[in-house]
mmCIF file of C-alpha atoms in Angstrom:
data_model
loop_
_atom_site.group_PDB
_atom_site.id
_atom_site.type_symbol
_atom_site.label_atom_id
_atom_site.label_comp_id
_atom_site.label_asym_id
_atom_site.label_seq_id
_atom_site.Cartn_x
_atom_site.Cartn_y
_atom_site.Cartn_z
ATOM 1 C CA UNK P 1 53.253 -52.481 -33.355
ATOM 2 C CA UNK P 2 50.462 -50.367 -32.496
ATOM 3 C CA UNK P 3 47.094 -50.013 -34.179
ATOM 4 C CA UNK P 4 43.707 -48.840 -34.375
ATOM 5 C CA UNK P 5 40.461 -49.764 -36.112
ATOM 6 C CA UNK P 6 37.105 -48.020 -36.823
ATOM 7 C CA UNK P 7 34.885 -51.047 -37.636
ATOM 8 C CA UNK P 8 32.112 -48.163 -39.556
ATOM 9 C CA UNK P 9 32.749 -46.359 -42.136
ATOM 10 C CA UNK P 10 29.899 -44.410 -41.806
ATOM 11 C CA UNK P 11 27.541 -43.787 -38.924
ATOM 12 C CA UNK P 12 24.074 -42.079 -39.375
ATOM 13 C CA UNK P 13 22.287 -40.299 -36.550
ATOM 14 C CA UNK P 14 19.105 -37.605 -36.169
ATOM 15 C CA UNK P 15 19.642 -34.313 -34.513
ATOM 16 C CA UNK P 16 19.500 -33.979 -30.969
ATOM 17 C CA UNK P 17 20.192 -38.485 -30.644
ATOM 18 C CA UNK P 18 23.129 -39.231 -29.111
ATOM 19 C CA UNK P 19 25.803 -40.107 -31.145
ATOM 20 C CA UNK P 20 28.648 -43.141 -30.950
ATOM 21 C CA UNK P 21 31.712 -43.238 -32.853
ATOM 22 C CA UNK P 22 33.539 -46.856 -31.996
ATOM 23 C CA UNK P 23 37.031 -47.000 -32.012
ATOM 24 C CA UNK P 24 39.188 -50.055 -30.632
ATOM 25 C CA UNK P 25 42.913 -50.266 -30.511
ATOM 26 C CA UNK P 26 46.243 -52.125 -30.157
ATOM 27 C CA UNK P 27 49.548 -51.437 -28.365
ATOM 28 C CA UNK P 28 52.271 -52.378 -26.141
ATOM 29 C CA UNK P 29 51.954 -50.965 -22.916
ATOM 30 C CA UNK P 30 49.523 -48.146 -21.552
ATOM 31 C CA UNK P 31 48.272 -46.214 -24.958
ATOM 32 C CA UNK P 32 47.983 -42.814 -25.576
ATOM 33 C CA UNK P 33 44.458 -42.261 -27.345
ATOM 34 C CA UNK P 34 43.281 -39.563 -29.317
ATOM 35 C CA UNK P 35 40.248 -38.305 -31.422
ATOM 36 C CA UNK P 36 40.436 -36.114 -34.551
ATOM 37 C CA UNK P 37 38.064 -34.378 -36.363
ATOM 38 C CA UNK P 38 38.309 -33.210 -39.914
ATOM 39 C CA UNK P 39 35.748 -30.999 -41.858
ATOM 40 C CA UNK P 40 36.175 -31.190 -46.055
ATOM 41 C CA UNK P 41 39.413 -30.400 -47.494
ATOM 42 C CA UNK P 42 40.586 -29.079 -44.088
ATOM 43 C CA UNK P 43 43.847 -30.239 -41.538
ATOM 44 C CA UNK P 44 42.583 -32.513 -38.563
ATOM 45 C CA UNK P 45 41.400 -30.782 -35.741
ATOM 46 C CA UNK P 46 41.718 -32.205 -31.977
ATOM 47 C CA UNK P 47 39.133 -33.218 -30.325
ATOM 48 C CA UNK P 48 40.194 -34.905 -27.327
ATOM 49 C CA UNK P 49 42.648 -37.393 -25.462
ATOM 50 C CA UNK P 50 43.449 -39.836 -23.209
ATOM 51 C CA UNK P 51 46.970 -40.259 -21.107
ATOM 52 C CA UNK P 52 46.246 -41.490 -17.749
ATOM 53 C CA UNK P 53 43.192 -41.025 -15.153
ATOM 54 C CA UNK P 54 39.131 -41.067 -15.294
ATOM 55 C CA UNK P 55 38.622 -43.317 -18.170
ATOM 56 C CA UNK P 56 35.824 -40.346 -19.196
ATOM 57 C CA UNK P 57 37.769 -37.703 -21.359
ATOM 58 C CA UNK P 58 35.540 -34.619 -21.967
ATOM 59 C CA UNK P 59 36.837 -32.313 -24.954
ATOM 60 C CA UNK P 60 35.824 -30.028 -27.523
ATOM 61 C CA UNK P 61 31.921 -28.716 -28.859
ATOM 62 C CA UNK P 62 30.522 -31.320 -26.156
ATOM 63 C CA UNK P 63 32.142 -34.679 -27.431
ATOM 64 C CA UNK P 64 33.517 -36.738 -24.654
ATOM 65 C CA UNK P 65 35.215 -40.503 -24.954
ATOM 66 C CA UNK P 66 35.437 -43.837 -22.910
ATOM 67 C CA UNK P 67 38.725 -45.603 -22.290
ATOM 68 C CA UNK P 68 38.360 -49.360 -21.644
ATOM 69 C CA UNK P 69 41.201 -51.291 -20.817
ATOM 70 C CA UNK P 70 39.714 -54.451 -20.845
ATOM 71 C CA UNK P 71 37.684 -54.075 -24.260
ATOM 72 C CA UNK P 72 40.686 -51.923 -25.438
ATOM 73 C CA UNK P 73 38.387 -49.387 -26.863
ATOM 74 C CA UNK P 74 37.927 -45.452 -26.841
ATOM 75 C CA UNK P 75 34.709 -44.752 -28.205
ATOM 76 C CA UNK P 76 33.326 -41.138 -28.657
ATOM 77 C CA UNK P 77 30.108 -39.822 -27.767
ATOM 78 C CA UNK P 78 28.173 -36.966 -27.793
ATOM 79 C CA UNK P 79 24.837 -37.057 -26.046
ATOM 80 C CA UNK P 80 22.893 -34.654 -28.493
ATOM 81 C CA UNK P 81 24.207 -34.712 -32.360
ATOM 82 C CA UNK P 82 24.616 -31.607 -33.979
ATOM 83 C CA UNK P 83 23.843 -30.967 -38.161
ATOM 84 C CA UNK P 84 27.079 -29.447 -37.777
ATOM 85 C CA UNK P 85 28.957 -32.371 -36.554
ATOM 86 C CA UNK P 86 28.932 -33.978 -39.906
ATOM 87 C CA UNK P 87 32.813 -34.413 -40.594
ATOM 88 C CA UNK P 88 35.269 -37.119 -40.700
ATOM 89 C CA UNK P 89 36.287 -38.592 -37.328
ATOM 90 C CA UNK P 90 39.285 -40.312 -36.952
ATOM 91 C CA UNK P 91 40.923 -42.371 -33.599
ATOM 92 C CA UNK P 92 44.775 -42.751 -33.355
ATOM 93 C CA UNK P 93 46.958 -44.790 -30.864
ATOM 94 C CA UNK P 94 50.542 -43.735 -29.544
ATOM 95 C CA UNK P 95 52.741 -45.552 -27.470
ATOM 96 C CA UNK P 96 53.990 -44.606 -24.400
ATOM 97 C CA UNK P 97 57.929 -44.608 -24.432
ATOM 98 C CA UNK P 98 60.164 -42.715 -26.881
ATOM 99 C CA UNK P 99 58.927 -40.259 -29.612
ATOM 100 C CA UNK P 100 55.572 -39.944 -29.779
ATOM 101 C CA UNK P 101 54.110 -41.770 -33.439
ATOM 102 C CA UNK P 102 50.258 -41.399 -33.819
ATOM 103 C CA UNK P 103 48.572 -44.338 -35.689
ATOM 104 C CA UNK P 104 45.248 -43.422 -37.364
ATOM 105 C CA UNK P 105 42.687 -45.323 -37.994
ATOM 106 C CA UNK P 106 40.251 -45.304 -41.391
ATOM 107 C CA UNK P 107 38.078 -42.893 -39.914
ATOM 108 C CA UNK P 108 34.551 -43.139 -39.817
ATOM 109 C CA UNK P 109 32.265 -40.268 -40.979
ATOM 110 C CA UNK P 110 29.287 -39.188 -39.217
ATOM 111 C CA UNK P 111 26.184 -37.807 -41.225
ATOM 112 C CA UNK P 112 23.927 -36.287 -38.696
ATOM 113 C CA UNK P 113 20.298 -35.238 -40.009
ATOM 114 C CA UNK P 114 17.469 -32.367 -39.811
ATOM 115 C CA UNK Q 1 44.755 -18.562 -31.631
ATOM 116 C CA UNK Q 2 48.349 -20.165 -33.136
ATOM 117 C CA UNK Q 3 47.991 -22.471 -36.282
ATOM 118 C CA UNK Q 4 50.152 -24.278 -38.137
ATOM 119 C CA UNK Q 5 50.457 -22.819 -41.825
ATOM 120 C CA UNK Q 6 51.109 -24.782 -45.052
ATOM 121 C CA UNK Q 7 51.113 -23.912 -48.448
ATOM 122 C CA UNK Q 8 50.328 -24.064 -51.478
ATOM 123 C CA UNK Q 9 46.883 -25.241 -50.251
ATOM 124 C CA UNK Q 10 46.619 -27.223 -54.088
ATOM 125 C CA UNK Q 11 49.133 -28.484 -56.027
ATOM 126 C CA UNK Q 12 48.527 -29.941 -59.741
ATOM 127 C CA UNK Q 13 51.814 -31.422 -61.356
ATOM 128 C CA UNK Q 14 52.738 -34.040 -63.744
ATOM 129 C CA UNK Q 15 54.113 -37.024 -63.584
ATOM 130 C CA UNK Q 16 57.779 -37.190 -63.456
ATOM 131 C CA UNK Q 17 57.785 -33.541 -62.047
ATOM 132 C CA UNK Q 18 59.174 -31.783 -58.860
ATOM 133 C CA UNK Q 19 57.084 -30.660 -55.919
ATOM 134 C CA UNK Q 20 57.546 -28.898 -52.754
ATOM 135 C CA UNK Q 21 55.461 -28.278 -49.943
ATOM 136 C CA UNK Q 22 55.975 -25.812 -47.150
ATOM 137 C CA UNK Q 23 55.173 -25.958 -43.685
ATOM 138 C CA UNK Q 24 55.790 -23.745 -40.556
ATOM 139 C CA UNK Q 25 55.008 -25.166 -37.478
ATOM 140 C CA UNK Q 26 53.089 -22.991 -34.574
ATOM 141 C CA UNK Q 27 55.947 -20.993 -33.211
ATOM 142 C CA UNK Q 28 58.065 -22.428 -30.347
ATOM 143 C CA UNK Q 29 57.013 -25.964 -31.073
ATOM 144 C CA UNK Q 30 59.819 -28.489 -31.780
ATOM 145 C CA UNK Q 31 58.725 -31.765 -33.166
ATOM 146 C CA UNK Q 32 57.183 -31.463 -36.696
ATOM 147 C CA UNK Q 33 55.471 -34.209 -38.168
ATOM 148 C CA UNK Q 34 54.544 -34.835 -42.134
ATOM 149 C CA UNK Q 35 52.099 -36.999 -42.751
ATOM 150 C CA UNK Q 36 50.693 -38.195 -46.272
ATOM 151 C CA UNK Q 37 46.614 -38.832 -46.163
ATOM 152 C CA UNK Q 38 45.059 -40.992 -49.144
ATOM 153 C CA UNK Q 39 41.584 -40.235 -50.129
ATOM 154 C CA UNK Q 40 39.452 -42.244 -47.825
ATOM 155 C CA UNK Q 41 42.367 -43.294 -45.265
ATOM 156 C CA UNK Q 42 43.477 -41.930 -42.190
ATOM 157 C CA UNK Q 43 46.835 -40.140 -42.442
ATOM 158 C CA UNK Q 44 50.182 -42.099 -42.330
ATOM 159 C CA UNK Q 45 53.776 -40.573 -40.866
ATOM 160 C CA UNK Q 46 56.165 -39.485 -43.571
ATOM 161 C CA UNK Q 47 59.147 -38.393 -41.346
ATOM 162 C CA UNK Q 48 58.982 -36.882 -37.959
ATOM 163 C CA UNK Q 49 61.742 -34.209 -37.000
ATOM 164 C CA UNK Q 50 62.814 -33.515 -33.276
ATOM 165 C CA UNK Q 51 64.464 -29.663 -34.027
ATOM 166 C CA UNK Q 52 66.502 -30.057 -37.302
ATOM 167 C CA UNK Q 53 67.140 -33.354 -36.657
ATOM 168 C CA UNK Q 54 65.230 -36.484 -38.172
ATOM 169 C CA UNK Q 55 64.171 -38.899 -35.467
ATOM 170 C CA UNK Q 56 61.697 -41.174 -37.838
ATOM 171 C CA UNK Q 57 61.389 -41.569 -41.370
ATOM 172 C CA UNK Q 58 60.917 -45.084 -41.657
ATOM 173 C CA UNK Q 59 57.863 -44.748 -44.169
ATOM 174 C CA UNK Q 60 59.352 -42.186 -46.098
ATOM 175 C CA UNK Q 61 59.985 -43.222 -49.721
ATOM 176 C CA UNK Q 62 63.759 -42.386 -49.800
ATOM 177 C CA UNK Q 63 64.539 -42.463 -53.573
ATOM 178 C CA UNK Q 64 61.741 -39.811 -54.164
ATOM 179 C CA UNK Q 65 60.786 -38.048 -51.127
ATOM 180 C CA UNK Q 66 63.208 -35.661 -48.625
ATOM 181 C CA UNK Q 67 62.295 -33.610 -46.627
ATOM 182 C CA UNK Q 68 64.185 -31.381 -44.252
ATOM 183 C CA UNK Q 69 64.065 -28.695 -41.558
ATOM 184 C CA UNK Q 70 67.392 -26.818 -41.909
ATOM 185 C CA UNK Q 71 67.406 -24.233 -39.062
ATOM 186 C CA UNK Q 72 64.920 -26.262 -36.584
ATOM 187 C CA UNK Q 73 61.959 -24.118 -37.641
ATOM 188 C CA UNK Q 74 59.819 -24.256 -40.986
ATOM 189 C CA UNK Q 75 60.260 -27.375 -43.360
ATOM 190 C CA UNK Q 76 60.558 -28.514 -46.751
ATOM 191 C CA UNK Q 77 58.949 -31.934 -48.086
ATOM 192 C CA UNK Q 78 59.988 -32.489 -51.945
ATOM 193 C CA UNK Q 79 59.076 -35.174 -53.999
ATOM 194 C CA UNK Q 80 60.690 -35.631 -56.904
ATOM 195 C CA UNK Q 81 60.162 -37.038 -59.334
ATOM 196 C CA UNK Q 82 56.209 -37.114 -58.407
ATOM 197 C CA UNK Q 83 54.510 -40.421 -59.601
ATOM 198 C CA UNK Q 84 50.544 -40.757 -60.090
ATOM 199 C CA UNK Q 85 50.153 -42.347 -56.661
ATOM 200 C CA UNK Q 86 51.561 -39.668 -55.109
ATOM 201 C CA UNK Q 87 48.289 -38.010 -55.267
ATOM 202 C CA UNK Q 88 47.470 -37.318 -51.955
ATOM 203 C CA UNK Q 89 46.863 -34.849 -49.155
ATOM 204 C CA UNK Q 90 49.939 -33.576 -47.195
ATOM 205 C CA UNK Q 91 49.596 -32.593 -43.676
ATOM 206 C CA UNK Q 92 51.947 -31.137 -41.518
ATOM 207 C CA UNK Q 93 51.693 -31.414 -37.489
ATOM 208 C CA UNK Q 94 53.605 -29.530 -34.748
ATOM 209 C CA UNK Q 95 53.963 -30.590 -31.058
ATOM 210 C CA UNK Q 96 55.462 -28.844 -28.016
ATOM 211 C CA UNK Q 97 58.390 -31.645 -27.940
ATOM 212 C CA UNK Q 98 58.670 -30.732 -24.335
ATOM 213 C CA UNK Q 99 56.674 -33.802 -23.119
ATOM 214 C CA UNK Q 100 56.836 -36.929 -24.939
ATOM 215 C CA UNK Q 101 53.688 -38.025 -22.893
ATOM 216 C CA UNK Q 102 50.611 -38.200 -24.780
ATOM 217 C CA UNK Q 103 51.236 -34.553 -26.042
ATOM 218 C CA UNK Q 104 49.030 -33.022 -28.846
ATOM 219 C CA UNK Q 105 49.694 -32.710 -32.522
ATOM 220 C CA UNK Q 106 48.400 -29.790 -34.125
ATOM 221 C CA UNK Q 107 47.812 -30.021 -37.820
ATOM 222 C CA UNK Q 108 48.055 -27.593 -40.481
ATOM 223 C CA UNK Q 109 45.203 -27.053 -42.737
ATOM 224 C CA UNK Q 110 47.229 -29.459 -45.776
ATOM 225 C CA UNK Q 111 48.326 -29.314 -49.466
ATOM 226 C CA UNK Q 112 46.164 -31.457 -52.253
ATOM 227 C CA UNK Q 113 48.164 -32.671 -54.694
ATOM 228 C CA UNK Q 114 46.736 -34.444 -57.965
ATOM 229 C CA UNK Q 115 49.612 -35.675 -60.063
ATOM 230 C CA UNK Q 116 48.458 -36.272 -63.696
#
């Protein structure tokens, strides 16, 4: 079975640090790997992903993500936090073969600072 | 830009009550996902439809929960009859279903439900 863990709930950072949000993850196989973002009371909103290739995944407003087989971990990072990137990040595994089933983790939310 | 659209946006019920939620995928897409978020979780797969048919619903709660998606397009989810820990938010997600590999799910902007 496939899963996926956020060990922070919450991760604080000034404006204009760079940011780390740690994600780590379990599955048969080759993984699928995605992040998620999700502002309050809002639908999740795709951030980035990784399917095969350069294990450095650049997506949306700047955020980019590591894949590392050997840790198994896709962490995002962003290397100048934004006020506005305060939100609810979540990671989420899928396995390679069959229909695709994403498995979320907790989330972790990120409280970026004046 | 092409969203997914759900309504209502808030649902408040009571216990023992029906509810339905709506969902209509971004056009053209044909895997539609519902997915059931508790407050301070990450979101966990209801039922997943390939076109009208139902390829998972493994976690769906079968003697109060169907859902369906009769002509391959927009879907239902009903729950009925709705229980306090039911409260929840419901999102729905749309993919391509063209390539099983790695391909996005777009979500929908959800419905809160508070069951009292």
């Amino acid at each position: 079975a496939q899963s996926v863990a956020q060990p922070e709930d919450q991760v604080n950072v000034a404006e204009g640090n760079p940011l780390t949000v740690k994600c780590t993850y379990s599955v048969s196989g080759n993984p699928y790997l995605f992040w998620y973002v999700q502002y309050p009371n809002r639908g999740l909103q795709f951030l980035l992903k990784y399917i095969t290739g350069d294990n450095l995944v650049k997506g949306s407003y700047g955020f980019e993500a590591e894949f590392n087989k050997s840790q198994t971990s896709f962490h995002l990072k962003k290397p100048s936090a934004l006020v506005s990137d305060s939100a609810l990040y979540f990671c989420a595994v899928s396995r390679n073969t069959g229909f695709q089933k994403l498995v979320f983790g907790t989330g972790t939310r990120l409280l970026v600072s004046p | 830009e092409a969203e997914v659209a759900q309504s209502p946006r808030y649902k408040i019920t009571e216990k023992s009550q029906a509810v339905a939620f709506w969902c209509d995928p971004i056009s053209g897409h044909a895997t539609l996902y519902w997915y059931r978020q508790i407050l301070g979780q990450g979101p966990e797969l209801l039922v997943q439809f390939q076109d009208e048919s139902v390829v998972d619903d493994s976690q769906l709660p079968k003697d109060r929960f169907s859902a369906e998606r009769l002509k391959g397009v927009d879907s239902t989810l009903k729950i009925q009859p709705a229980e306090l820990g039911d409260s929840a938010m419901y999102l729905c997600a749309s993919a391509r279903g063209e390539d099983r590999r790695g391909e996005t799910q777009y979500f929908g902007p959800g419905t809160r439900l508070l069951v009292l």
